[in-house]
Amino acid sequence: MAHTPVNHPARPIYRAIGGLIGLYLVAFGVIGLLTSTGEPFFSQGDTQALGQGTNLGFSLFNIVVGAIVLAGTAIGRNLDVLINQWSAYLIMAVSLAGLAFIRTEANIFNLSVATVIVHMVLSLVLLMAGMYGKVGTDDEHEAWQKARLVL
């Protein structure tokens, strides 16, 4: 994308933020997995992890997405930018769907309002980390600077 900054001075911080979000997702998933063990995969009980509603299916979803984000952070080379952006979009979509179905039988991930809020904030921060973590050549950075200054 032309409007995405290249070689932003704070890109190591954004990369670390992406890794921390991946770590939180894995930790939340593991705690949710431990608290929902023995229940049906898509149970709609009162199981909570870190004050957020969850079940076995949502815990596994968080573990998988968090592990993918952590792997992208470890690999780097702009793969983390792509992974962070698409993971953020995926988490947003799941959170919005969960909010739409929160008081119905279609709430297969047993989401609560707290879960939706936390995951929406995490996805927005992960999207920001993806937008500002791009690494490029000096020529790409110069072209981005010139395009930015035209506006």
PDB file of N, CA and C in Angstrom, residues 30-88:
ATOM      1  N   VAL A  30      -4.654 -20.725  26.280  1.00  0.00           N
ATOM      2  CA  VAL A  30      -4.232 -21.822  27.156  1.00  0.00           C
ATOM      3  C   VAL A  30      -5.034 -21.809  28.452  1.00  0.00           C
ATOM      4  N   ILE A  31      -5.220 -20.634  29.044  1.00  0.00           N
ATOM      5  CA  ILE A  31      -6.017 -20.550  30.278  1.00  0.00           C
ATOM      6  C   ILE A  31      -7.458 -20.956  29.999  1.00  0.00           C
ATOM      7  N   GLY A  32      -8.009 -20.507  28.882  1.00  0.00           N
ATOM      8  CA  GLY A  32      -9.358 -20.917  28.503  1.00  0.00           C
ATOM      9  C   GLY A  32      -9.457 -22.400  28.229  1.00  0.00           C
ATOM     10  N   LEU A  33      -8.426 -22.962  27.634  1.00  0.00           N
ATOM     11  CA  LEU A  33      -8.399 -24.398  27.376  1.00  0.00           C
ATOM     12  C   LEU A  33      -8.412 -25.185  28.681  1.00  0.00           C
ATOM     13  N   LEU A  34      -7.640 -24.709  29.649  1.00  0.00           N
ATOM     14  CA  LEU A  34      -7.595 -25.394  30.940  1.00  0.00           C
ATOM     15  C   LEU A  34      -8.910 -25.271  31.698  1.00  0.00           C
ATOM     16  N   THR A  35      -9.559 -24.118  31.616  1.00  0.00           N
ATOM     17  CA  THR A  35     -10.816 -23.943  32.352  1.00  0.00           C
ATOM     18  C   THR A  35     -12.005 -24.602  31.666  1.00  0.00           C
ATOM     19  N   SER A  36     -11.927 -24.823  30.367  1.00  0.00           N
ATOM     20  CA  SER A  36     -13.062 -25.417  29.661  1.00  0.00           C
ATOM     21  C   SER A  36     -12.849 -26.885  29.307  1.00  0.00           C
ATOM     22  N   THR A  37     -11.822 -27.496  29.842  1.00  0.00           N
ATOM     23  CA  THR A  37     -11.580 -28.910  29.573  1.00  0.00           C
ATOM     24  C   THR A  37     -12.733 -29.741  30.126  1.00  0.00           C
ATOM     25  N   GLY A  38     -13.200 -30.681  29.340  1.00  0.00           N
ATOM     26  CA  GLY A  38     -14.291 -31.550  29.752  1.00  0.00           C
ATOM     27  C   GLY A  38     -15.658 -31.059  29.320  1.00  0.00           C
ATOM     28  N   GLU A  39     -15.743 -29.868  28.805  1.00  0.00           N
ATOM     29  CA  GLU A  39     -17.009 -29.336  28.316  1.00  0.00           C
ATOM     30  C   GLU A  39     -17.110 -29.562  26.810  1.00  0.00           C
ATOM     31  N   PRO A  40     -18.317 -29.453  26.247  1.00  0.00           N
ATOM     32  CA  PRO A  40     -18.443 -29.574  24.783  1.00  0.00           C
ATOM     33  C   PRO A  40     -17.638 -28.490  24.069  1.00  0.00           C
ATOM     34  N   PHE A  41     -17.291 -28.758  22.818  1.00  0.00           N
ATOM     35  CA  PHE A  41     -16.420 -27.875  22.050  1.00  0.00           C
ATOM     36  C   PHE A  41     -16.998 -26.469  21.930  1.00  0.00           C
ATOM     37  N   PHE A  42     -18.276 -26.356  21.646  1.00  0.00           N
ATOM     38  CA  PHE A  42     -18.930 -25.057  21.512  1.00  0.00           C
ATOM     39  C   PHE A  42     -19.952 -24.846  22.619  1.00  0.00           C
ATOM     40  N   SER A  43     -19.594 -25.132  23.853  1.00  0.00           N
ATOM     41  CA  SER A  43     -20.526 -24.980  24.972  1.00  0.00           C
ATOM     42  C   SER A  43     -20.849 -23.503  25.190  1.00  0.00           C
ATOM     43  N   GLN A  44     -22.029 -23.258  25.744  1.00  0.00           N
ATOM     44  CA  GLN A  44     -22.457 -21.891  26.008  1.00  0.00           C
ATOM     45  C   GLN A  44     -22.744 -21.718  27.493  1.00  0.00           C
ATOM     46  N   GLY A  45     -21.813 -22.160  28.310  1.00  0.00           N
ATOM     47  CA  GLY A  45     -21.964 -22.060  29.753  1.00  0.00           C
ATOM     48  C   GLY A  45     -21.412 -20.754  30.278  1.00  0.00           C
ATOM     49  N   ASP A  46     -20.935 -20.816  31.518  1.00  0.00           N
ATOM     50  CA  ASP A  46     -20.398 -19.618  32.150  1.00  0.00           C
ATOM     51  C   ASP A  46     -18.882 -19.695  32.312  1.00  0.00           C
ATOM     52  N   THR A  47     -18.217 -20.419  31.439  1.00  0.00           N
ATOM     53  CA  THR A  47     -16.769 -20.561  31.504  1.00  0.00           C
ATOM     54  C   THR A  47     -16.098 -19.231  31.187  1.00  0.00           C
ATOM     55  N   GLN A  48     -15.147 -18.846  32.042  1.00  0.00           N
ATOM     56  CA  GLN A  48     -14.434 -17.600  31.837  1.00  0.00           C
ATOM     57  C   GLN A  48     -12.939 -17.813  31.999  1.00  0.00           C
ATOM     58  N   ALA A  49     -12.181 -17.005  31.256  1.00  0.00           N
ATOM     59  CA  ALA A  49     -10.729 -16.961  31.392  1.00  0.00           C
ATOM     60  C   ALA A  49     -10.328 -15.498  31.376  1.00  0.00           C
ATOM     61  N   LEU A  50      -9.612 -15.066  32.392  1.00  0.00           N
ATOM     62  CA  LEU A  50      -9.190 -13.678  32.534  1.00  0.00           C
ATOM     63  C   LEU A  50     -10.380 -12.712  32.486  1.00  0.00           C
ATOM     64  N   GLY A  51     -11.512 -13.135  33.042  1.00  0.00           N
ATOM     65  CA  GLY A  51     -12.704 -12.293  33.092  1.00  0.00           C
ATOM     66  C   GLY A  51     -13.482 -12.209  31.799  1.00  0.00           C
ATOM     67  N   GLN A  52     -13.149 -13.049  30.825  1.00  0.00           N
ATOM     68  CA  GLN A  52     -13.804 -13.024  29.521  1.00  0.00           C
ATOM     69  C   GLN A  52     -14.444 -14.376  29.242  1.00  0.00           C
ATOM     70  N   GLY A  53     -15.616 -14.356  28.626  1.00  0.00           N
ATOM     71  CA  GLY A  53     -16.285 -15.594  28.270  1.00  0.00           C
ATOM     72  C   GLY A  53     -15.534 -16.337  27.190  1.00  0.00           C
ATOM     73  N   THR A  54     -15.495 -17.644  27.323  1.00  0.00           N
ATOM     74  CA  THR A  54     -14.791 -18.465  26.341  1.00  0.00           C
ATOM     75  C   THR A  54     -15.331 -19.888  26.396  1.00  0.00           C
ATOM     76  N   ASN A  55     -14.933 -20.691  25.467  1.00  0.00           N
ATOM     77  CA  ASN A  55     -15.172 -22.128  25.487  1.00  0.00           C
ATOM     78  C   ASN A  55     -13.989 -22.805  24.787  1.00  0.00           C
ATOM     79  N   LEU A  56     -14.076 -24.092  24.631  1.00  0.00           N
ATOM     80  CA  LEU A  56     -12.964 -24.841  24.061  1.00  0.00           C
ATOM     81  C   LEU A  56     -12.648 -24.392  22.629  1.00  0.00           C
ATOM     82  N   GLY A  57     -13.671 -24.144  21.832  1.00  0.00           N
ATOM     83  CA  GLY A  57     -13.468 -23.721  20.448  1.00  0.00           C
ATOM     84  C   GLY A  57     -12.789 -22.361  20.346  1.00  0.00           C
ATOM     85  N   PHE A  58     -13.250 -21.407  21.153  1.00  0.00           N
ATOM     86  CA  PHE A  58     -12.656 -20.072  21.114  1.00  0.00           C
ATOM     87  C   PHE A  58     -11.244 -20.080  21.688  1.00  0.00           C
ATOM     88  N   SER A  59     -11.002 -20.926  22.674  1.00  0.00           N
ATOM     89  CA  SER A  59      -9.653 -21.039  23.226  1.00  0.00           C
ATOM     90  C   SER A  59      -8.679 -21.567  22.178  1.00  0.00           C
ATOM     91  N   LEU A  60      -9.088 -22.588  21.438  1.00  0.00           N
ATOM     92  CA  LEU A  60      -8.231 -23.117  20.374  1.00  0.00           C
ATOM     93  C   LEU A  60      -8.028 -22.093  19.262  1.00  0.00           C
ATOM     94  N   PHE A  61      -9.070 -21.335  18.934  1.00  0.00           N
ATOM     95  CA  PHE A  61      -8.949 -20.266  17.938  1.00  0.00           C
ATOM     96  C   PHE A  61      -7.881 -19.263  18.369  1.00  0.00           C
ATOM     97  N   ASN A  62      -7.904 -18.858  19.640  1.00  0.00           N
ATOM     98  CA  ASN A  62      -6.930 -17.892  20.141  1.00  0.00           C
ATOM     99  C   ASN A  62      -5.517 -18.462  20.145  1.00  0.00           C
ATOM    100  N   ILE A  63      -5.381 -19.732  20.483  1.00  0.00           N
ATOM    101  CA  ILE A  63      -4.053 -20.359  20.477  1.00  0.00           C
ATOM    102  C   ILE A  63      -3.485 -20.374  19.061  1.00  0.00           C
ATOM    103  N   VAL A  64      -4.307 -20.753  18.092  1.00  0.00           N
ATOM    104  CA  VAL A  64      -3.834 -20.836  16.705  1.00  0.00           C
ATOM    105  C   VAL A  64      -3.471 -19.453  16.161  1.00  0.00           C
ATOM    106  N   VAL A  65      -4.358 -18.475  16.346  1.00  0.00           N
ATOM    107  CA  VAL A  65      -4.077 -17.129  15.836  1.00  0.00           C
ATOM    108  C   VAL A  65      -2.868 -16.530  16.554  1.00  0.00           C
ATOM    109  N   GLY A  66      -2.792 -16.696  17.872  1.00  0.00           N
ATOM    110  CA  GLY A  66      -1.648 -16.178  18.625  1.00  0.00           C
ATOM    111  C   GLY A  66      -0.343 -16.816  18.205  1.00  0.00           C
ATOM    112  N   ALA A  67      -0.358 -18.124  17.944  1.00  0.00           N
ATOM    113  CA  ALA A  67       0.861 -18.808  17.500  1.00  0.00           C
ATOM    114  C   ALA A  67       1.285 -18.328  16.114  1.00  0.00           C
ATOM    115  N   ILE A  68       0.322 -18.060  15.240  1.00  0.00           N
ATOM    116  CA  ILE A  68       0.650 -17.546  13.909  1.00  0.00           C
ATOM    117  C   ILE A  68       1.258 -16.151  14.018  1.00  0.00           C
ATOM    118  N   VAL A  69       0.699 -15.304  14.888  1.00  0.00           N
ATOM    119  CA  VAL A  69       1.242 -13.956  15.088  1.00  0.00           C
ATOM    120  C   VAL A  69       2.645 -14.036  15.673  1.00  0.00           C
ATOM    121  N   LEU A  70       2.860 -14.915  16.643  1.00  0.00           N
ATOM    122  CA  LEU A  70       4.198 -15.083  17.223  1.00  0.00           C
ATOM    123  C   LEU A  70       5.198 -15.588  16.189  1.00  0.00           C
ATOM    124  N   ALA A  71       4.777 -16.520  15.339  1.00  0.00           N
ATOM    125  CA  ALA A  71       5.658 -17.024  14.290  1.00  0.00           C
ATOM    126  C   ALA A  71       6.010 -15.914  13.305  1.00  0.00           C
ATOM    127  N   GLY A  72       5.030 -15.112  12.929  1.00  0.00           N
ATOM    128  CA  GLY A  72       5.304 -13.990  12.031  1.00  0.00           C
ATOM    129  C   GLY A  72       6.248 -12.983  12.654  1.00  0.00           C
ATOM    130  N   THR A  73       6.087 -12.732  13.944  1.00  0.00           N
ATOM    131  CA  THR A  73       6.985 -11.809  14.637  1.00  0.00           C
ATOM    132  C   THR A  73       8.401 -12.357  14.673  1.00  0.00           C
ATOM    133  N   ALA A  74       8.531 -13.662  14.879  1.00  0.00           N
ATOM    134  CA  ALA A  74       9.860 -14.272  14.930  1.00  0.00           C
ATOM    135  C   ALA A  74      10.530 -14.263  13.549  1.00  0.00           C
ATOM    136  N   ILE A  75       9.750 -14.481  12.504  1.00  0.00           N
ATOM    137  CA  ILE A  75      10.314 -14.534  11.148  1.00  0.00           C
ATOM    138  C   ILE A  75      10.655 -13.139  10.639  1.00  0.00           C
ATOM    139  N   GLY A  76       9.730 -12.183  10.816  1.00  0.00           N
ATOM    140  CA  GLY A  76       9.975 -10.818  10.341  1.00  0.00           C
ATOM    141  C   GLY A  76       9.911 -10.722   8.836  1.00  0.00           C
ATOM    142  N   ARG A  77      10.818  -9.967   8.217  1.00  0.00           N
ATOM    143  CA  ARG A  77      10.938  -9.801   6.767  1.00  0.00           C
ATOM    144  C   ARG A  77       9.613  -9.437   6.099  1.00  0.00           C
ATOM    145  N   ASN A  78       8.870  -8.555   6.706  1.00  0.00           N
ATOM    146  CA  ASN A  78       7.571  -8.071   6.226  1.00  0.00           C
ATOM    147  C   ASN A  78       6.489  -9.146   6.211  1.00  0.00           C
ATOM    148  N   LEU A  79       6.833 -10.382   6.544  1.00  0.00           N
ATOM    149  CA  LEU A  79       5.809 -11.397   6.710  1.00  0.00           C
ATOM    150  C   LEU A  79       4.985 -11.089   7.955  1.00  0.00           C
ATOM    151  N   ASP A  80       5.625 -10.527   8.971  1.00  0.00           N
ATOM    152  CA  ASP A  80       4.909 -10.153  10.186  1.00  0.00           C
ATOM    153  C   ASP A  80       3.891  -9.053   9.909  1.00  0.00           C
ATOM    154  N   VAL A  81       4.188  -8.156   8.988  1.00  0.00           N
ATOM    155  CA  VAL A  81       3.250  -7.094   8.627  1.00  0.00           C
ATOM    156  C   VAL A  81       1.989  -7.705   8.027  1.00  0.00           C
ATOM    157  N   LEU A  82       2.163  -8.606   7.096  1.00  0.00           N
ATOM    158  CA  LEU A  82       1.033  -9.270   6.444  1.00  0.00           C
ATOM    159  C   LEU A  82       0.233 -10.094   7.446  1.00  0.00           C
ATOM    160  N   ILE A  83       0.914 -10.855   8.276  1.00  0.00           N
ATOM    161  CA  ILE A  83       0.233 -11.698   9.265  1.00  0.00           C
ATOM    162  C   ILE A  83      -0.507 -10.848  10.285  1.00  0.00           C
ATOM    163  N   ASN A  84       0.122  -9.775  10.770  1.00  0.00           N
ATOM    164  CA  ASN A  84      -0.532  -8.911  11.753  1.00  0.00           C
ATOM    165  C   ASN A  84      -1.798  -8.274  11.190  1.00  0.00           C
ATOM    166  N   GLN A  85      -1.722  -7.806   9.949  1.00  0.00           N
ATOM    167  CA  GLN A  85      -2.888  -7.161   9.357  1.00  0.00           C
ATOM    168  C   GLN A  85      -4.037  -8.148   9.158  1.00  0.00           C
ATOM    169  N   TRP A  86      -3.760  -9.297   8.566  1.00  0.00           N
ATOM    170  CA  TRP A  86      -4.838 -10.248   8.302  1.00  0.00           C
ATOM    171  C   TRP A  86      -5.354 -10.901   9.580  1.00  0.00           C
ATOM    172  N   SER A  87      -4.487 -11.101  10.568  1.00  0.00           N
ATOM    173  CA  SER A  87      -4.957 -11.623  11.857  1.00  0.00           C
ATOM    174  C   SER A  87      -5.854 -10.605  12.549  1.00  0.00           C
ATOM    175  N   ALA A  88      -5.497  -9.334  12.448  1.00  0.00           N
ATOM    176  CA  ALA A  88      -6.334  -8.291  13.036  1.00  0.00           C
ATOM    177  C   ALA A  88      -7.706  -8.271  12.370  1.00  0.00           C
TER     178      ALA A  88
END
